[in-house]
C-alpha positions as a Markdown table, in Angstrom:
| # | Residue | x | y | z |
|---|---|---|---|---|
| 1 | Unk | 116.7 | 101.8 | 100.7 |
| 2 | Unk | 116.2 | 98.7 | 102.6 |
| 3 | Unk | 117.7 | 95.3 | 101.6 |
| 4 | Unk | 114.6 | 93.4 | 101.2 |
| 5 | Unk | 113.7 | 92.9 | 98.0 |
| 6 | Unk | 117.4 | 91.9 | 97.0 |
| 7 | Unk | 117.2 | 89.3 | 99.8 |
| 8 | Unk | 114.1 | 87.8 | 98.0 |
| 9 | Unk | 115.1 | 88.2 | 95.0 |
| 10 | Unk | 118.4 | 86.6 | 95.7 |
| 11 | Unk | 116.0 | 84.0 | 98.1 |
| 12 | Unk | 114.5 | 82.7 | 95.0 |
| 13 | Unk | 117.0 | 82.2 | 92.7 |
| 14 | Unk | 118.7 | 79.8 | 94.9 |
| 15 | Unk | 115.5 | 77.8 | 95.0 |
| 16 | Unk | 114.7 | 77.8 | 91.1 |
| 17 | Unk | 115.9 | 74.3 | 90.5 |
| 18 | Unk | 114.5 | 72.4 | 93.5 |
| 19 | Unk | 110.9 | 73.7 | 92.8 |
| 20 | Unk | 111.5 | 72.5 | 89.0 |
| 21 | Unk | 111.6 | 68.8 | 90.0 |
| 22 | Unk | 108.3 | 69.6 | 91.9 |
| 23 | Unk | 106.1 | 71.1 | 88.8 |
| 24 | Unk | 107.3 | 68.2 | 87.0 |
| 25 | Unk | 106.3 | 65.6 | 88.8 |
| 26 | Unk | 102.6 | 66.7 | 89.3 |
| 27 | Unk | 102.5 | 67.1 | 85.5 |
| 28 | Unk | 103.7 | 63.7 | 85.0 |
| 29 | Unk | 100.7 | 61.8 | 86.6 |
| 30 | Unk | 98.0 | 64.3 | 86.1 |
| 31 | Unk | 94.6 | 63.3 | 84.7 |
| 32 | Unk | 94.4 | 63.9 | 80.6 |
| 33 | Unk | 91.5 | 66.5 | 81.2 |
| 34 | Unk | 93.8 | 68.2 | 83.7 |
| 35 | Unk | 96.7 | 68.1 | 82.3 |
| 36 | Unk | 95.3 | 69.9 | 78.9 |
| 37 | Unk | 93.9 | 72.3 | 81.3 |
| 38 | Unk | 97.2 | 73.1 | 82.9 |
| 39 | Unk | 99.5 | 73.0 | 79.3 |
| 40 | Unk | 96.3 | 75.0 | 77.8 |
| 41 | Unk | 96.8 | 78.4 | 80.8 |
| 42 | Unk | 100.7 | 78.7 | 81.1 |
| 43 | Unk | 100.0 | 82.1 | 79.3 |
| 44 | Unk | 97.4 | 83.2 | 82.3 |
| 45 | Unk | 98.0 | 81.3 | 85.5 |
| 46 | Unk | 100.1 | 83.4 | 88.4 |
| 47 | Unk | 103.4 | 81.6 | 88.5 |
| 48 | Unk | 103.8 | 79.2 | 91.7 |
| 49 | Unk | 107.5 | 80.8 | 92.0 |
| 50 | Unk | 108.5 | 84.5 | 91.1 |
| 51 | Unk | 110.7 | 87.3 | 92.0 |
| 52 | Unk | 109.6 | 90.5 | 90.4 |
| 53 | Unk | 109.6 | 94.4 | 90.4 |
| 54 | Unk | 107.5 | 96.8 | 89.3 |
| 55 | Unk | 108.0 | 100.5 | 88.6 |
| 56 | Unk | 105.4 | 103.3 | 88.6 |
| 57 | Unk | 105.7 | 106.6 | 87.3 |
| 58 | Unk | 104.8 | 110.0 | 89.5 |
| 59 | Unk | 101.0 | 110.0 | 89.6 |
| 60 | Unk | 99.6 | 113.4 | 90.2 |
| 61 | Unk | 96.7 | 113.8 | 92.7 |
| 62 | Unk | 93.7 | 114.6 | 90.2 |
| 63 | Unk | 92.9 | 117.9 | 92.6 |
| 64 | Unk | 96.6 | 119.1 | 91.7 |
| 65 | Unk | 97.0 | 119.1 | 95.2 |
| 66 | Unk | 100.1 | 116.4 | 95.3 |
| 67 | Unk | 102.1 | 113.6 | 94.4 |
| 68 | Unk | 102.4 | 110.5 | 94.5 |
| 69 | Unk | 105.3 | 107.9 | 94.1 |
| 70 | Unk | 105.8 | 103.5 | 94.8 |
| 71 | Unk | 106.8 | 100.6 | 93.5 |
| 72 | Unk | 106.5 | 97.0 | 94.4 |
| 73 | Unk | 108.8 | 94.0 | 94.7 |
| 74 | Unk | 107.5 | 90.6 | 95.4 |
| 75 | Unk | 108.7 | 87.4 | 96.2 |
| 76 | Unk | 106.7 | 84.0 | 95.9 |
| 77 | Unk | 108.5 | 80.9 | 96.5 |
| 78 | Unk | 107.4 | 77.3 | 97.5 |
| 79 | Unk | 109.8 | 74.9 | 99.8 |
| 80 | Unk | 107.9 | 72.2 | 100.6 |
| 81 | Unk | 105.5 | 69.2 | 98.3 |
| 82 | Unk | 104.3 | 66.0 | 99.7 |
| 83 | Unk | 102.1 | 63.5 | 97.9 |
| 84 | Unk | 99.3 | 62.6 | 100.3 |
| 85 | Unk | 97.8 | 59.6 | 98.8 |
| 86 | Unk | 94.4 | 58.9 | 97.0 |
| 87 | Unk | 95.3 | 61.9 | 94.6 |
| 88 | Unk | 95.7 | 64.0 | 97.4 |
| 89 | Unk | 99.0 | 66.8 | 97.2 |
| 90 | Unk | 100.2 | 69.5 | 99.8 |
| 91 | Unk | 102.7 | 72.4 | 99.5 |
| 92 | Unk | 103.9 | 74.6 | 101.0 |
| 93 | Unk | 105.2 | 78.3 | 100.1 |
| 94 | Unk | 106.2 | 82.0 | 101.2 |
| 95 | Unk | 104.5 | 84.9 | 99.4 |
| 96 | Unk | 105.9 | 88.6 | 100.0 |
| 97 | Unk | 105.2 | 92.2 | 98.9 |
| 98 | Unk | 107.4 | 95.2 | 99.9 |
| 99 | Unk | 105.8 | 98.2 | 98.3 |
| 100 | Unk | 107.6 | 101.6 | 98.6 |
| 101 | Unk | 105.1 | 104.8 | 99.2 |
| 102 | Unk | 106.1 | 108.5 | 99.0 |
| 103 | Unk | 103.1 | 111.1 | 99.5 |
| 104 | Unk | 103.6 | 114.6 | 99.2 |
| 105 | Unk | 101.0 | 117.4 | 99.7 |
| 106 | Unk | 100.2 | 120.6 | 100.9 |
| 107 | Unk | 98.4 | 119.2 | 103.6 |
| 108 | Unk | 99.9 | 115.4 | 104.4 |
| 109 | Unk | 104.0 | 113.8 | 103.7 |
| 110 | Unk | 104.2 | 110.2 | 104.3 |
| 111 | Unk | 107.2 | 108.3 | 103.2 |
| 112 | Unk | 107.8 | 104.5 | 104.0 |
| 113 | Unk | 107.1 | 100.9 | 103.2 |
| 114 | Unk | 104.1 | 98.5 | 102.9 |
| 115 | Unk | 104.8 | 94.7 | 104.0 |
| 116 | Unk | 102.7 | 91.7 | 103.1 |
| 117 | Unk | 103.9 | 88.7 | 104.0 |
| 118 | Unk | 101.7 | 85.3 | 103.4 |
| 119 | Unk | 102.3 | 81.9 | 104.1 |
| 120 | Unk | 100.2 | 79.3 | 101.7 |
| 121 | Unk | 99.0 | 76.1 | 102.4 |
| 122 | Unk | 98.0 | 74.5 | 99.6 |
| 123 | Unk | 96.2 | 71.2 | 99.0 |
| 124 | Unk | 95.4 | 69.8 | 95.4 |
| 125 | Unk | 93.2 | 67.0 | 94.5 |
| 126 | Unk | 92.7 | 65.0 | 91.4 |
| 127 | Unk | 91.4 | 61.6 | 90.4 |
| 128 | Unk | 92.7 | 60.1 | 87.5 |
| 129 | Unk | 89.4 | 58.5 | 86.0 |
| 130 | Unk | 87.9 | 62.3 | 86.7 |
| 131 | Unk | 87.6 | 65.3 | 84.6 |
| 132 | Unk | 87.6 | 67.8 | 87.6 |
| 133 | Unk | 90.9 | 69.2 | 89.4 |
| 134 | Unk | 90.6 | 70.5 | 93.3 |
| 135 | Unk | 92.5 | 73.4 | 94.6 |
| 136 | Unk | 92.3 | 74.9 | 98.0 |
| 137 | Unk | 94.5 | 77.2 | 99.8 |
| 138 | Unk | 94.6 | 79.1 | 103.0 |
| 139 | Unk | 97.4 | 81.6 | 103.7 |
| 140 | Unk | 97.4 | 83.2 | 107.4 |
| 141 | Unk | 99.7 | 86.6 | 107.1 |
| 142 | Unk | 100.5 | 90.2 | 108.3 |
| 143 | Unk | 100.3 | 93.7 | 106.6 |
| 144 | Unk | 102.9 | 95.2 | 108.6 |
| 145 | Unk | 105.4 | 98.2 | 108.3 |
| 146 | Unk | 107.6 | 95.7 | 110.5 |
| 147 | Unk | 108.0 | 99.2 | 113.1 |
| 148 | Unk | 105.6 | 97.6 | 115.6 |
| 149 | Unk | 103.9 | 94.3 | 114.8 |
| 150 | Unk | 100.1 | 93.6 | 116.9 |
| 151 | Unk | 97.7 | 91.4 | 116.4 |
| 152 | Unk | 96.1 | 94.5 | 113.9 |
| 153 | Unk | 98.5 | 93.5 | 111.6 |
| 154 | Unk | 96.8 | 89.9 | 111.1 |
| 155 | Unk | 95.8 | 89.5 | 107.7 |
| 156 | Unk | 94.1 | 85.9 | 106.0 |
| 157 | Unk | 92.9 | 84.8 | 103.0 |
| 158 | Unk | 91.9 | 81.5 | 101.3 |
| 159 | Unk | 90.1 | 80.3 | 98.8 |
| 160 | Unk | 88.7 | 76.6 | 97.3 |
| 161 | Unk | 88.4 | 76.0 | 93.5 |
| 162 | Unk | 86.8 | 73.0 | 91.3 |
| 163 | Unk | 88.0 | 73.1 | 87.3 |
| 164 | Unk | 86.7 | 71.2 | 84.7 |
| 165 | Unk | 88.0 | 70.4 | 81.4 |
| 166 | Unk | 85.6 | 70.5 | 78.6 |
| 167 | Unk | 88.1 | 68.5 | 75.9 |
| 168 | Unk | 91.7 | 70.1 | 75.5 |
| 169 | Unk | 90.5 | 73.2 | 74.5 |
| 170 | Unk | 88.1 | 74.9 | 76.9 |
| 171 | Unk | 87.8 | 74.7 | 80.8 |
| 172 | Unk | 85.3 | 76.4 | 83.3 |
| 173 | Unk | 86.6 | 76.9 | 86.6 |
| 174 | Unk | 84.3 | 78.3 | 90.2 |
| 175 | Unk | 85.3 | 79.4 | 93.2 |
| 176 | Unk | 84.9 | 81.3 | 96.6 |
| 177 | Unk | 87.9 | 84.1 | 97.4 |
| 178 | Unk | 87.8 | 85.6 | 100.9 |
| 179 | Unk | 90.1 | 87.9 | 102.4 |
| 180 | Unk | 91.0 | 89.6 | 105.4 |
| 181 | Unk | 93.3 | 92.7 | 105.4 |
| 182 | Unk | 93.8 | 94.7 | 108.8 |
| 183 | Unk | 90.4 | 95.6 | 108.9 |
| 184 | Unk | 89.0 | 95.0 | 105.4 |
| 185 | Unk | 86.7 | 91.5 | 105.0 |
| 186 | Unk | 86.4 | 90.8 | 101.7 |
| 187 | Unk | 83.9 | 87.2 | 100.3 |
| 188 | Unk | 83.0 | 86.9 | 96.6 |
| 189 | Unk | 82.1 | 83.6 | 94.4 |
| 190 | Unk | 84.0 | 83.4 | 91.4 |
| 191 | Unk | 83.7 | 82.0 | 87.7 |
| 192 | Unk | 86.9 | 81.7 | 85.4 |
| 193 | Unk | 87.5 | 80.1 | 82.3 |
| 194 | Unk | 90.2 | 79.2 | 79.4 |
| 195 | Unk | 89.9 | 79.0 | 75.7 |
| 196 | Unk | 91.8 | 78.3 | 73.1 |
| 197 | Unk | 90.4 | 79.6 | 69.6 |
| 198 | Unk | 93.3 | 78.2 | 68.0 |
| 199 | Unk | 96.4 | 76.4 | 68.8 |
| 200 | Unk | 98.6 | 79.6 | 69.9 |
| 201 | Unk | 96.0 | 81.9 | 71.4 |
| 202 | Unk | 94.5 | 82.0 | 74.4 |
| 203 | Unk | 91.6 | 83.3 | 76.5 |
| 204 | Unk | 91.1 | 83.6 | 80.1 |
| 205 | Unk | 89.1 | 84.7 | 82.9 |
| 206 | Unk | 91.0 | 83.6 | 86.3 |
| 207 | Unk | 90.0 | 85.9 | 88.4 |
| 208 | Unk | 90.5 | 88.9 | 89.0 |
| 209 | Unk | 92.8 | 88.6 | 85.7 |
| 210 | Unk | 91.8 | 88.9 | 82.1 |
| 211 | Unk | 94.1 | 87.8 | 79.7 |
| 212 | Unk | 94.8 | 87.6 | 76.0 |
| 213 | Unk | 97.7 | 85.4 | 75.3 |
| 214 | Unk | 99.4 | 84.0 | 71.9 |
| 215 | Unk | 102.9 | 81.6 | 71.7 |
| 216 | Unk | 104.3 | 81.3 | 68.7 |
| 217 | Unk | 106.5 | 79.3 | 70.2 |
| 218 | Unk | 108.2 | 77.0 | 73.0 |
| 219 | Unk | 110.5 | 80.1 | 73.9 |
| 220 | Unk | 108.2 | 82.8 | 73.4 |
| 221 | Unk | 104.7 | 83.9 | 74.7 |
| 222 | Unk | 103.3 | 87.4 | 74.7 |
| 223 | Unk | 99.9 | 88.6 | 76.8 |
| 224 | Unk | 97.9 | 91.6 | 77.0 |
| 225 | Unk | 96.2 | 91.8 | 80.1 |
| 226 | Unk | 93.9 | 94.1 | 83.0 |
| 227 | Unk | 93.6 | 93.3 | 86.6 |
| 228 | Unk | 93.2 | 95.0 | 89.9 |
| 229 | Unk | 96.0 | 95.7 | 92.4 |
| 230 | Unk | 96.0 | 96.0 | 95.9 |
| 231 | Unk | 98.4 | 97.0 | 98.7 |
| 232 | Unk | 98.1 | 98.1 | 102.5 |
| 233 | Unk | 99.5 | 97.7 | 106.0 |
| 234 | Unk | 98.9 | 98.8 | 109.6 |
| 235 | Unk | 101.7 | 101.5 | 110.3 |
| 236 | Unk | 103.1 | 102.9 | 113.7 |
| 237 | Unk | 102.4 | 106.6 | 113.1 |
| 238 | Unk | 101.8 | 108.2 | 116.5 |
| 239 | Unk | 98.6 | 108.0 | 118.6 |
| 240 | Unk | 97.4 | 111.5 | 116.0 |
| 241 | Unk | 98.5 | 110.0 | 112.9 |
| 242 | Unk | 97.2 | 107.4 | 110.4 |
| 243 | Unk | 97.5 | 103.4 | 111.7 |
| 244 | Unk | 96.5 | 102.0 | 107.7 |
| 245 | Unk | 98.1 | 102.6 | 104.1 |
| 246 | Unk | 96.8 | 101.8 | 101.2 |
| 247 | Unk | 98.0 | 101.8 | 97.4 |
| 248 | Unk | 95.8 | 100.5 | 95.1 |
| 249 | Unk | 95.0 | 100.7 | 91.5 |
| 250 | Unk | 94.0 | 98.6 | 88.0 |
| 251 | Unk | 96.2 | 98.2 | 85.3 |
| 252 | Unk | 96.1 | 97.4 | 82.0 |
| 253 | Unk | 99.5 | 95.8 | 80.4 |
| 254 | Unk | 101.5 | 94.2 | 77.9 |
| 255 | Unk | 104.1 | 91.3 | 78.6 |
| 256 | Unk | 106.7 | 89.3 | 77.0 |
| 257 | Unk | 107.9 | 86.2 | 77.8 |
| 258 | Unk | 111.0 | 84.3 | 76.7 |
| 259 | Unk | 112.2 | 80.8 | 78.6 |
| 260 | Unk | 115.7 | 80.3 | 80.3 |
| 261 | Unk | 118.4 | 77.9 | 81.0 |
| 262 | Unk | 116.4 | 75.1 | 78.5 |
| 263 | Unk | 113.7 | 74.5 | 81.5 |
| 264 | Unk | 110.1 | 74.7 | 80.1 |
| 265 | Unk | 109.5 | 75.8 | 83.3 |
| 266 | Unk | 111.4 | 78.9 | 84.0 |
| 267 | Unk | 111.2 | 82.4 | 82.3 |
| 268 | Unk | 112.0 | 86.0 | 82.3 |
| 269 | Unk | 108.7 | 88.3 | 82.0 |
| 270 | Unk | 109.2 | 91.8 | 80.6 |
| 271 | Unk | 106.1 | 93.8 | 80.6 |
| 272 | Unk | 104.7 | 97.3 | 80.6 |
| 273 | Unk | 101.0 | 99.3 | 80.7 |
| 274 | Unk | 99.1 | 102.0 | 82.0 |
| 275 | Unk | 97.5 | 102.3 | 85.2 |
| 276 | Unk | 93.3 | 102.7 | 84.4 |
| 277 | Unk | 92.9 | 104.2 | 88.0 |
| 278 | Unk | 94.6 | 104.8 | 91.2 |
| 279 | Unk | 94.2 | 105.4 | 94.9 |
| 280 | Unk | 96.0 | 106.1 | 98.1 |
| 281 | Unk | 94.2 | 106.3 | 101.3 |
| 282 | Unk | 95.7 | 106.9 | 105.1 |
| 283 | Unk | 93.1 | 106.0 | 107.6 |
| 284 | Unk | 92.9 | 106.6 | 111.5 |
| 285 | Unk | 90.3 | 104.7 | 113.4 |
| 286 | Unk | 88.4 | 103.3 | 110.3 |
| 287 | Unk | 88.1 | 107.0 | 109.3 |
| 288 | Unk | 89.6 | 108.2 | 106.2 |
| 289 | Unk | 92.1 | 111.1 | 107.0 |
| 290 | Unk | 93.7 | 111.4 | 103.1 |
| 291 | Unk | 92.6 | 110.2 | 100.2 |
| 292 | Unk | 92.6 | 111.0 | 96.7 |
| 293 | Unk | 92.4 | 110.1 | 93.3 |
| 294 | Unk | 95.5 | 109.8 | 91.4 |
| 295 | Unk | 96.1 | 110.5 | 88.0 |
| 296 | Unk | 96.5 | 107.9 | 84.7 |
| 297 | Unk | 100.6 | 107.0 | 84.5 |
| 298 | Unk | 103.0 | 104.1 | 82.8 |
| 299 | Unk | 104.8 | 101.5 | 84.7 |
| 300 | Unk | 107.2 | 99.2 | 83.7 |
| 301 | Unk | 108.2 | 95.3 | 85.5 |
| 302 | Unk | 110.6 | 92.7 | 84.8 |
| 303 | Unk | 110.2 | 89.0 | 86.5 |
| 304 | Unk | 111.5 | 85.7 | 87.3 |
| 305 | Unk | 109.1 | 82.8 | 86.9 |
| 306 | Unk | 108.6 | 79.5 | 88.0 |
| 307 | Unk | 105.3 | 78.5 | 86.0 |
| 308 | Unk | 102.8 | 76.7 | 87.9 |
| 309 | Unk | 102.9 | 73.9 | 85.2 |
């Protein structure tokens, strides 16, 4: 096993506290509308910090023909925030994947690693006497197996968001998400929203997650959620074997979360579910040379999260 995902999980914790100070200060000057929005979706935002691992049962090929075998660790951590004026905020931040694939068939063995490694660059805009909050990001990357690293391996995505808040209780969000993966171009408008039906449940569509959420309480918050999941690299297999890997697959899961060291803003997520569908492909060229259907299985993940908020 490689040292990687100990070295990020390890990465992060050391940066837990500085990143606090950060997340507080943007909440303290935030425009009421906004700042209902962004208490309101704690239980359904992606953290701006975590380190995480997830575990995935064998999956059977559904021809009976094979097996299948990963899991993921992932590492997102921000280092730098500067105010910009006029409402104006940038940061900064490193956002890695190591995924670990085993294939095993009659006709095709493949054992090794998928990297993705992103670096953010966010920008954030609000005006106090507004009801509407600005995001955009753009994150330039690779999706490497780190053997031999080209300019195939380039990967990029970005995305620009507008969110309105509609009192403290419900907030409509749009968007444009494009992505570019080794050789995959992916553009699609987007439309999210939050809702709160009562004060310790919540709603939301923030794409591509759907999520059920309900805190009783400051130390506790519990979701049941679906979304996709996607991982791939260009890999250094020979001039006759496959140059991209993919894993990917949806998910449907339950979490529980529970705050630590008295911070609002940092917590331990627990959560398990049951993959809806999933995938593995090897291609050569652009032509597909395995791929197959897996199997339904469990999987299981444990987190450490710096909430956005």
């Amino acid at each position: 096993m490689r040292p990687y995902p100990l070295i990020a999980l390890l990465a992060l914790g050391l940066a837990l506290p500085a990143t606090a100070q950060i997340v507080q200060k943007v909440a303290s000057d935030t425009a009421p509308a906004v700042a209902n929005y962004l208490e309101n979706v704690r239980g359904a935002v992606p953290p701006i910090g975590n380190a995480g691992y997830e575990w995935h049962d064998t999956h059977d090929f559904e021809n009976g023909e094979g097996t299948a075998d990963f899991w993921v660790a992932e590492l997102r951590m921000p280092y730098f925030y500067k105010e910009l004026g006029n409402g104006g905020r940038l940061a900064l931040s490193v956002d890695y994947s190591y995924t670990n694939l085993e294939v095993a068939s009659s006709e095709f063995s493949w054992d090794g690693q998928l990297h993705g490694l992103y670096l953010p660059i966010s920008y954030t805009h609000r005006d106090p006497a507004s009801q509407w909050f600005w995001l955009a990001q753009v994150a330039p990357g690779l999706r490497t197996d780190f053997e031999s690293i080209s300019s195939d391996d380039f990967a990029f995505r970005a995305f620009v968001t507008a969110i309105r808040g509609y009192g403290k209780n419900f907030t409509l969000g749009y968007g444009v998400f494009l992505s570019y993966d080794v050789d995959e171009l992916f553009v699609v408008p987007g439309i999210g929203f939050t809702w709160k039906p009562a004060e310790d449940w919540l709603v939301a569509l923030i794409p591509p997650q759907l999520t059920l959420s309900y805190e009783p309480s400051d130390d506790w918050a519990f979701s049941l959620y679906a979304r996709p999941r996607s991982f791939l690299a260009d890999i250094d297999e020979g001039p006759a074997g496959p140059d991209i890997a993919e894993v990917k697959y949806g998910k449907l899961a339950f979490s529980a979360k529970h705050r630590l060291l008295d911070s609002p803003h940092v917590w331990l997520n627990l959560s398990v579910g049951y993959t809806l569908y999933s995938e593995v492909e090897f291609q050569r060229g652009g032509q597909s040379l395995v791929e197959g259907d897996l199997d339904q299985g469990f999987f299981a993940g444990a987190s450490i999260e710096l909430l956005g908020w």
